[in-house]
């Protein structure tokens, strides 16, 4: 089901983007995501998994490059067009869409660095790729460092002695990498490239980090088993190990002087995206609940005809609309300025994901016992939604980081639109 968009100014082209993406999400992504959810984590990425066909169709549609600029062969979508596309795709499958747009984001970061060598070597081939053979992931979290890695304004972040588990040193014209990233790195089991955060200068503590691009077929790279997890099982997660992996010097595109800012920028974009993930699954929950309430008869009439159910469904509808409005506003803001405003990204992420967990809970209640069987998609949506409040920064951590930003910047004066 797709509902009226409250923005009356959508152009014909924007409506087309929305309806084409909705059809694709319904016919391709949703059925595959339900199959992947029921498979083991290993089978879900095996050669004969339906994941590959779905991903290839995404690339053939050009969705992987839609958000990249036309100057490098991308689709040149505006922020609003991007938001419309993301909502529909995430409605169909959080996992496959996250795999896809994580790749977009990894290669977009390289583009933003402005180094022509990186653009020609990585970004242009990604845009030209039509068979899903180039896929990205972002490795920051480590077995011993979760929230630590994200709280750049905390005093321990620059305390000598606290250091990351993946480390790099310069040897002539090459960086040599050693260490391990946590099993939480999304899409890493199937990724061909990793945007990797690592430790360079121990005297600066965690703030002495760097960010580089690592092709994952290099000697010395290995991967752990894909993780079995509660929800978002259509997204694979797993460890990456580095043993004397050598990369050319220019692959390290952020060094310690820019490191803390680069994390804030990543979280600003990443958490704007997270709010759209929440929107996709929130709307999926509403759509299913609304349809179910039309069909299920109790007390001699459809559930939807009972006054208490009208109230519950309308409340859910209001929440979805509020999530969309907030998410779209923050997405548009942070896609139009540089660097993004993290306090808005964290506000949108925490608000939208928590509202979505509530919506998913109510959706199960509305389905009654049917809500907890695999005969209906709602139990999957419930599990998928639950992960949102931890992904890309546990919500308390993000509120804390946002509070620090407010202390330092409030009241913020106007920001300059650059895109
Ligand atoms: C579905 C999913 C996808 C993910 N994808 C990726 C990915 O692509 N790449 C990647 O690198 N990581 C990824 N992650 C990891 C994610 O970013 C981390 O799980 C998250 O940042 C929290 O870290 P943690 O799990 O280590 O929890 P911890 O940091 O151990 O936190 C546990 C609890 O302790 C609290 N806490 C932590 N520090 C403090 C403190 N100093 N003071 C008080 N309380 C504190 C937290 O608020 C939280 O409630 C993903 C996670 C999930 C669930």
Coordinates of C-alpha atoms and ligand atoms in Angstrom, one line a residue:
X1 CA 0.0 0.0 0.0
X2 CA 1.3 3.5 -0.7
X3 CA -0.3 6.6 0.7
X4 CA -0.7 10.2 -0.4
X5 CA 2.5 12.4 0.1
X6 CA 1.8 15.4 2.2
X7 CA 4.2 17.5 0.1
X8 CA 1.9 18.9 -2.7
X9 CA 4.9 20.3 -4.6
X10 CA 6.2 16.9 -5.8
X11 CA 7.1 17.2 -9.5
X12 CA 6.0 14.6 -12.0
X13 CA 9.6 13.2 -12.0
X14 CA 9.6 12.9 -8.2
X15 CA 6.2 11.1 -8.2
X16 CA 7.7 8.7 -10.8
X17 CA 10.8 8.0 -8.7
X18 CA 8.5 7.2 -5.7
X19 CA 6.1 5.0 -7.6
X20 CA 8.8 3.1 -9.5
X21 CA 10.8 2.5 -6.3
X22 CA 7.6 1.4 -4.5
X23 CA 6.8 -1.2 -7.2
X24 CA 10.4 -2.4 -7.1
X25 CA 10.4 -2.6 -3.3
X26 CA 7.1 -4.5 -3.3
X27 CA 7.9 -6.9 -6.2
X28 CA 11.6 -7.6 -5.7
X29 CA 12.9 -6.5 -2.3
X30 CA 10.1 -7.4 0.1
X31 CA 9.8 -11.1 -1.1
X32 CA 13.6 -11.6 -1.1
X33 CA 14.0 -10.0 2.4
X34 CA 11.4 -12.4 3.8
X35 CA 13.2 -15.3 2.4
X36 CA 16.6 -14.1 3.7
X37 CA 15.1 -13.6 7.1
X38 CA 14.3 -17.3 7.4
X39 CA 17.7 -18.5 6.2
X40 CA 20.9 -18.9 8.3
X41 CA 23.3 -16.0 8.1
X42 CA 25.7 -18.2 6.0
X43 CA 23.0 -19.4 3.6
X44 CA 21.7 -15.8 3.2
X45 CA 25.0 -14.8 1.5
X46 CA 25.8 -18.2 -0.2
X47 CA 26.3 -18.2 -4.0
X48 CA 22.7 -19.5 -4.6
X49 CA 21.1 -17.0 -2.2
X50 CA 18.3 -14.8 -3.7
X51 CA 20.2 -11.8 -2.3
X52 CA 22.4 -11.7 -5.3
X53 CA 19.6 -11.5 -7.8
X54 CA 18.0 -8.7 -5.8
X55 CA 21.2 -6.7 -5.5
X56 CA 21.9 -7.2 -9.2
X57 CA 18.5 -5.8 -10.1
X58 CA 19.2 -2.8 -7.8
X59 CA 22.4 -2.0 -9.6
X60 CA 20.8 -2.6 -13.0
X61 CA 18.1 0.0 -12.0
X62 CA 21.0 2.4 -11.2
X63 CA 19.8 2.7 -7.6
X64 CA 23.4 2.2 -6.2
X65 CA 24.6 5.4 -7.9
X66 CA 21.3 7.4 -7.8
X67 CA 22.6 9.7 -5.0
X68 CA 26.0 10.3 -6.6
X69 CA 26.5 13.4 -8.8
X70 CA 26.2 13.1 -12.6
X71 CA 29.8 14.4 -13.0
X72 CA 31.1 11.0 -12.0
X73 CA 28.3 9.0 -13.7
X74 CA 25.8 9.0 -10.8
X75 CA 22.1 9.7 -11.0
X76 CA 22.3 13.2 -9.6
X77 CA 19.3 12.8 -7.3
X78 CA 18.3 15.9 -5.3
X79 CA 18.0 15.5 -1.5
X80 CA 14.2 15.2 -1.8
X81 CA 14.4 12.7 -4.7
X82 CA 16.9 10.7 -2.6
X83 CA 14.6 10.7 0.4
X84 CA 11.6 9.5 -1.7
X85 CA 13.7 6.7 -3.1
X86 CA 15.2 5.7 0.3
X87 CA 11.8 5.6 2.0
X88 CA 10.3 3.2 -0.6
X89 CA 13.4 0.9 -0.7
X90 CA 13.7 0.7 3.0
X91 CA 9.9 0.0 3.2
X92 CA 10.7 -3.1 1.1
X93 CA 13.8 -4.3 2.8
X94 CA 15.9 -2.6 5.5
X95 CA 18.7 -5.1 5.0
X96 CA 19.1 -5.1 1.2
X97 CA 18.6 -1.4 1.0
X98 CA 21.1 -0.7 3.7
X99 CA 23.6 -3.0 1.9
X100 CA 23.0 -0.9 -1.2
X101 CA 23.1 2.6 0.2
X102 CA 26.0 1.8 2.5
X103 CA 28.0 1.2 -0.7
X104 CA 26.8 4.5 -2.1
X105 CA 27.9 6.3 1.0
X106 CA 31.4 4.7 1.1
X107 CA 32.1 5.7 -2.5
X108 CA 30.5 9.1 -1.9
X109 CA 32.9 9.7 0.9
X110 CA 35.8 9.1 -1.4
X111 CA 34.3 11.6 -3.9
X112 CA 34.0 14.2 -1.1
X113 CA 37.7 13.9 -0.4
X114 CA 38.3 15.3 -3.9
X115 CA 41.4 13.3 -4.7
X116 CA 41.2 12.5 -8.4
X117 CA 43.2 9.3 -8.0
X118 CA 40.6 7.9 -5.6
X119 CA 37.7 9.1 -7.8
X120 CA 39.1 7.4 -10.9
X121 CA 40.2 4.3 -9.2
X122 CA 37.1 3.7 -7.0
X123 CA 34.2 6.1 -7.5
X124 CA 33.9 6.0 -11.3
X125 CA 34.1 2.1 -11.5
X126 CA 31.4 1.9 -8.8
X127 CA 29.1 4.1 -10.8
X128 CA 29.8 2.1 -14.0
X129 CA 29.1 -1.2 -12.2
X130 CA 25.8 -2.8 -13.3
X131 CA 26.2 -6.3 -11.8
X132 CA 26.6 -5.5 -8.1
X133 CA 30.2 -6.7 -8.2
X134 CA 31.5 -3.6 -6.2
X135 CA 30.1 -3.3 -2.7
X136 CA 31.2 -1.2 0.2
X137 CA 31.1 -1.4 4.0
X138 CA 32.2 0.9 6.9
X139 CA 34.4 -0.6 9.7
X140 CA 34.7 1.6 12.8
X141 CA 33.5 -0.4 15.8
X142 CA 35.9 -2.9 17.4
X143 CA 35.4 -5.7 19.9
X144 CA 36.8 -3.5 22.7
X145 CA 35.5 -0.1 21.5
X146 CA 31.8 0.5 20.7
X147 CA 30.4 3.9 21.8
X148 CA 34.0 4.9 22.7
X149 CA 34.7 5.3 19.0
X150 CA 31.9 7.8 18.5
X151 CA 32.0 10.1 21.5
X152 CA 34.7 12.5 20.0
X153 CA 33.9 15.3 22.5
X154 CA 34.5 13.2 25.6
X155 CA 37.8 13.8 27.4
X156 CA 38.9 10.2 27.2
X157 CA 38.8 10.4 23.4
X158 CA 42.1 12.1 23.3
X159 CA 43.7 10.4 26.3
X160 CA 47.0 8.7 25.5
X161 CA 46.8 5.1 26.4
X162 CA 43.3 4.4 25.1
X163 CA 43.9 3.1 21.6
X164 CA 42.1 1.3 18.8
X165 CA 42.5 -2.3 17.9
X166 CA 43.2 -1.8 14.2
X167 CA 46.5 0.1 13.8
X168 CA 48.4 1.5 10.9
X169 CA 52.0 2.5 10.4
X170 CA 53.7 4.1 7.4
X171 CA 56.4 2.1 5.7
X172 CA 57.9 4.0 2.8
X173 CA 55.0 4.7 0.4
X174 CA 52.7 2.3 2.0
X175 CA 50.5 2.0 5.1
X176 CA 50.6 -1.4 6.9
X177 CA 47.4 -2.4 8.7
X178 CA 47.0 -4.9 11.5
X179 CA 44.1 -5.8 13.8
X180 CA 40.4 -6.6 14.0
X181 CA 37.0 -4.9 13.5
X182 CA 33.9 -6.1 15.4
X183 CA 31.3 -8.5 14.1
X184 CA 28.9 -5.6 13.7
X185 CA 30.4 -4.2 10.5
X186 CA 27.3 -4.2 8.2
X187 CA 27.6 -5.9 4.8
X188 CA 31.3 -6.8 5.5
X189 CA 30.8 -10.5 4.7
X190 CA 29.9 -9.6 1.1
X191 CA 31.8 -6.3 0.7
X192 CA 34.6 -5.8 -1.8
X193 CA 35.8 -2.5 -0.2
X194 CA 35.9 -1.2 3.4
X195 CA 36.0 2.4 4.5
X196 CA 38.2 1.7 7.5
X197 CA 38.7 3.8 10.7
X198 CA 42.0 2.9 12.5
X199 CA 44.6 4.1 14.9
X200 CA 47.7 5.9 13.7
X201 CA 49.1 8.0 16.5
X202 CA 48.9 6.5 20.1
X203 CA 50.0 9.7 21.8
X204 CA 46.7 11.3 20.8
X205 CA 44.5 8.4 22.2
X206 CA 41.5 7.5 20.0
X207 CA 41.6 10.9 18.4
X208 CA 44.9 9.9 16.7
X209 CA 43.0 8.0 14.1
X210 CA 42.8 7.8 10.3
X211 CA 40.4 6.7 7.7
X212 CA 41.3 4.8 4.5
X213 CA 39.8 2.7 1.8
X214 CA 40.8 -1.0 1.7
X215 CA 40.0 -3.3 -1.2
X216 CA 39.1 -6.5 0.7
X217 CA 40.8 -8.9 -1.8
X218 CA 44.3 -7.7 -0.6
X219 CA 46.7 -10.2 0.9
X220 CA 46.3 -10.3 4.7
X221 CA 42.5 -9.6 4.8
X222 CA 40.2 -12.2 6.2
X223 CA 36.6 -12.3 7.4
X224 CA 34.8 -14.0 10.2
X225 CA 31.5 -16.0 9.9
X226 CA 28.4 -13.9 9.3
X227 CA 26.7 -13.0 12.5
X228 CA 23.3 -14.6 13.5
X229 CA 21.2 -11.8 14.8
X230 CA 17.7 -10.9 16.1
X231 CA 16.5 -8.7 13.2
X232 CA 17.6 -7.1 9.9
X233 CA 18.7 -10.6 8.9
X234 CA 18.6 -9.5 5.3
X235 CA 21.7 -7.4 6.2
X236 CA 24.9 -9.5 6.8
X237 CA 27.3 -8.5 9.5
X238 CA 30.7 -9.9 10.4
X239 CA 34.3 -9.3 11.5
X240 CA 37.2 -8.3 9.3
X241 CA 40.8 -9.1 10.2
X242 CA 43.9 -7.4 8.9
X243 CA 47.3 -9.0 9.0
X244 CA 50.2 -6.9 7.5
X245 CA 47.8 -5.6 4.9
X246 CA 49.6 -3.0 2.6
X247 CA 47.8 -0.1 1.0
X248 CA 49.3 2.8 -1.1
X249 CA 49.8 6.0 0.9
X250 CA 47.0 8.0 -0.8
X251 CA 44.4 5.4 0.2
X252 CA 44.6 7.0 3.7
X253 CA 42.4 10.0 3.1
X254 CA 41.9 11.2 6.7
X255 CA 44.8 11.5 9.2
X256 CA 44.8 12.5 12.9
X257 CA 44.3 16.3 12.3
X258 CA 40.9 15.7 10.7
X259 CA 39.9 12.5 12.5
X260 CA 37.4 13.7 15.1
X261 CA 35.7 15.9 12.6
X262 CA 35.5 13.1 10.1
X263 CA 33.6 10.9 12.7
X264 CA 31.2 13.7 13.4
X265 CA 30.6 14.1 9.6
X266 CA 30.0 10.4 9.2
X267 CA 27.6 10.3 12.1
X268 CA 25.8 13.3 10.8
X269 CA 25.1 11.7 7.4
X270 CA 24.8 8.2 8.8
X271 CA 22.2 9.1 11.4
X272 CA 20.2 11.2 8.9
X273 CA 20.0 8.0 7.0
X274 CA 19.0 6.0 10.1
X275 CA 15.9 8.2 10.5
X276 CA 14.8 7.2 7.0
X277 CA 15.4 3.5 7.9
X278 CA 13.0 4.1 10.8
X279 CA 10.5 5.7 8.4
X280 CA 10.6 2.7 6.0
X281 CA 9.9 0.1 8.6
X282 CA 7.4 2.3 10.5
X283 CA 5.3 2.7 7.4
X284 CA 5.6 -1.0 6.6
X285 CA 4.2 -1.7 10.1
X286 CA 1.3 0.8 9.6
X287 CA 0.4 -0.5 6.1
X288 CA 0.3 -4.1 7.3
X289 CA -1.7 -3.2 10.5
X290 CA -4.2 -1.1 8.5
X291 CA -4.8 -3.9 6.0
X292 CA -5.0 -6.5 8.7
X293 CA -7.6 -4.5 10.6
X294 CA -9.8 -4.3 7.4
X295 CA -9.8 -8.1 7.1
X296 CA -9.9 -9.4 10.6
X297 CA -13.5 -9.8 11.8
X298 CA -14.2 -9.6 15.6
X299 CA -17.5 -8.8 17.3
X300 CA -19.2 -9.2 13.9
X301 CA -17.3 -6.5 12.0
X302 CA -13.9 -5.6 10.8
X303 CA -11.4 -4.6 13.5
X304 CA -11.0 -1.3 11.7
X305 CA -14.7 -0.5 12.3
X306 CA -14.3 -0.6 16.1
X307 CA -13.9 2.8 17.6
X308 CA -10.9 1.9 19.8
X309 CA -9.1 0.5 16.7
X310 CA -9.8 3.7 14.7
X311 CA -8.0 5.6 17.5
X312 CA -5.1 3.2 17.5
X313 CA -4.7 3.2 13.8
X314 CA -4.9 7.0 13.5
X315 CA -2.4 7.4 16.3
X316 CA 0.0 5.1 14.3
X317 CA -0.7 7.1 11.1
X318 CA 0.2 10.3 13.0
X319 CA 3.4 8.9 14.2
X320 CA 4.4 7.7 10.7
X321 CA 3.7 11.2 9.3
X322 CA 5.6 12.9 12.1
X323 CA 8.6 10.6 11.5
X324 CA 8.5 11.3 7.7
X325 CA 8.3 15.1 8.3
X326 CA 11.2 15.1 10.7
X327 CA 13.3 12.7 8.8
X328 CA 12.8 14.5 5.5
X329 CA 13.6 17.9 7.0
X330 CA 16.8 16.7 8.6
X331 CA 17.8 14.7 5.5
X332 CA 17.3 17.8 3.3
X333 CA 19.2 19.9 5.8
X334 CA 22.2 17.7 6.1
X335 CA 22.3 16.9 2.3
X336 CA 22.5 20.6 1.6
X337 CA 25.3 21.8 3.9
X338 CA 28.8 20.7 4.9
X339 CA 29.6 19.5 7.4
X340 CA 26.2 18.1 8.4
X341 CA 24.7 19.3 11.7
X342 CA 25.0 16.3 13.9
X343 CA 22.7 17.5 16.7
X344 CA 19.8 17.4 14.1
X345 CA 20.9 14.0 12.8
X346 CA 21.0 12.6 16.4
X347 CA 17.6 14.2 17.2
X348 CA 16.0 12.7 14.0
X349 CA 17.7 9.3 14.6
X350 CA 16.7 8.9 18.2
X351 CA 13.2 10.3 17.9
X352 CA 12.3 8.4 14.7
X353 CA 13.8 5.1 15.8
X354 CA 12.1 5.2 19.3
X355 CA 8.8 6.1 17.7
X356 CA 9.3 3.2 15.3
X357 CA 9.9 0.7 18.0
X358 CA 6.6 1.9 19.6
X359 CA 4.8 1.5 16.3
X360 CA 6.2 -2.0 15.7
X361 CA 5.1 -3.0 19.2
X362 CA 1.6 -1.7 18.5
X363 CA 1.5 -3.4 15.1
X364 CA 2.1 -6.7 16.8
X365 CA -0.6 -6.0 19.3
X366 CA -3.1 -5.1 16.5
X367 CA -2.3 -8.5 14.9
X368 CA -3.0 -10.3 18.1
X369 CA -1.5 -13.8 18.2
X370 CA -1.0 -13.7 14.4
X371 CA 1.5 -10.9 15.1
X372 CA 4.0 -13.3 16.5
X373 CA 3.9 -16.0 13.8
X374 CA 6.0 -16.2 10.7
X375 CA 2.7 -16.4 8.7
X376 CA 2.6 -12.6 8.8
X377 CA 5.5 -10.2 8.2
X378 CA 4.9 -8.2 11.3
X379 CA 7.0 -10.2 13.7
X380 CA 10.0 -9.7 11.3
X381 CA 9.3 -5.9 11.2
X382 CA 9.2 -5.9 15.0
X383 CA 12.6 -7.6 15.2
X384 CA 14.0 -5.4 12.4
X385 CA 12.9 -2.2 14.2
X386 CA 14.4 -3.2 17.5
X387 CA 17.9 -3.0 16.2
X388 CA 17.5 0.6 15.1
X389 CA 18.1 2.2 18.5
X390 CA 21.6 0.6 18.7
X391 CA 22.7 0.8 15.1
X392 CA 25.0 3.7 14.1
X393 CA 25.3 4.8 17.8
X394 CA 23.2 3.6 20.7
X395 CA 20.5 6.2 21.3
X396 CA 21.7 7.3 24.8
X397 CA 25.2 7.8 23.4
X398 CA 23.8 9.9 20.6
X399 CA 21.7 12.0 22.9
X400 CA 24.7 12.5 25.1
X401 CA 26.9 13.6 22.1
X402 CA 24.0 15.9 20.9
X403 CA 23.8 17.4 24.3
X404 CA 27.5 18.3 24.2
X405 CA 27.1 19.9 20.8
X406 CA 24.2 22.0 22.1
X407 CA 26.2 23.1 25.1
X408 CA 29.0 24.3 22.7
X409 CA 26.9 25.8 20.0
X410 CA 23.5 26.9 21.3
X411 CA 22.0 29.1 20.0
X412 CA 23.3 28.2 16.6
X413 CA 23.3 31.0 14.0
X414 CA 22.2 30.5 10.4
X415 CA 24.1 27.9 8.4
X416 CA 25.1 28.3 4.7
X417 CA 23.4 26.2 2.1
X418 CA 26.0 24.9 -0.3
X419 CA 24.2 22.4 -2.5
Ligands
LIG1 C1 22.3 -3.6 13.0 C2 23.6 -3.0 13.4 C3 24.4 -2.6 12.4 C4 25.7 -2.0 12.6 N1 26.5 -1.6 11.6 C5 27.8 -1.2 11.9 C6 28.7 -0.9 10.8 O1 28.3 -1.0 9.6 N2 30.0 -0.6 11.1 C7 30.4 -0.6 12.4 O2 31.6 -0.3 12.6 N3 29.5 -0.8 13.4 C8 28.3 -1.1 13.2 N4 27.4 -1.4 14.2 C9 27.9 -1.2 15.6 C10 27.2 -0.1 16.4 O3 27.7 1.2 15.9 C11 27.4 -0.3 17.9 O4 26.8 -1.4 18.2 C12 27.0 0.9 18.7 O5 27.8 2.0 18.4 C13 27.1 0.6 20.2 O6 28.3 0.0 20.5 P1 28.3 -1.3 21.4 O7 27.4 -2.3 20.8 O8 29.7 -1.7 21.5 O9 27.8 -0.9 22.8 P2 28.6 -0.3 24.0 O10 29.3 0.9 23.5 O11 29.3 -1.3 24.8 O12 27.4 0.3 24.9 C14 26.6 -0.6 25.7 C15 25.7 0.3 26.6 O13 26.5 1.1 27.5 C16 26.3 2.5 27.4 N5 27.6 3.2 27.4 C17 28.6 3.1 26.5 N6 29.6 3.9 26.9 C18 29.2 4.6 28.0 C19 29.8 5.6 28.8 N7 31.0 6.1 28.5 N8 29.1 6.0 29.9 C20 27.8 5.5 30.1 N9 27.2 4.6 29.4 C21 27.9 4.1 28.3 C22 25.6 2.7 26.0 O14 24.8 3.8 26.0 C23 24.8 1.3 25.9 O15 23.6 1.4 26.5 C24 26.1 -1.9 14.0 C25 25.2 -2.3 15.0 C26 24.0 -2.8 14.7 C27 23.1 -3.2 15.8

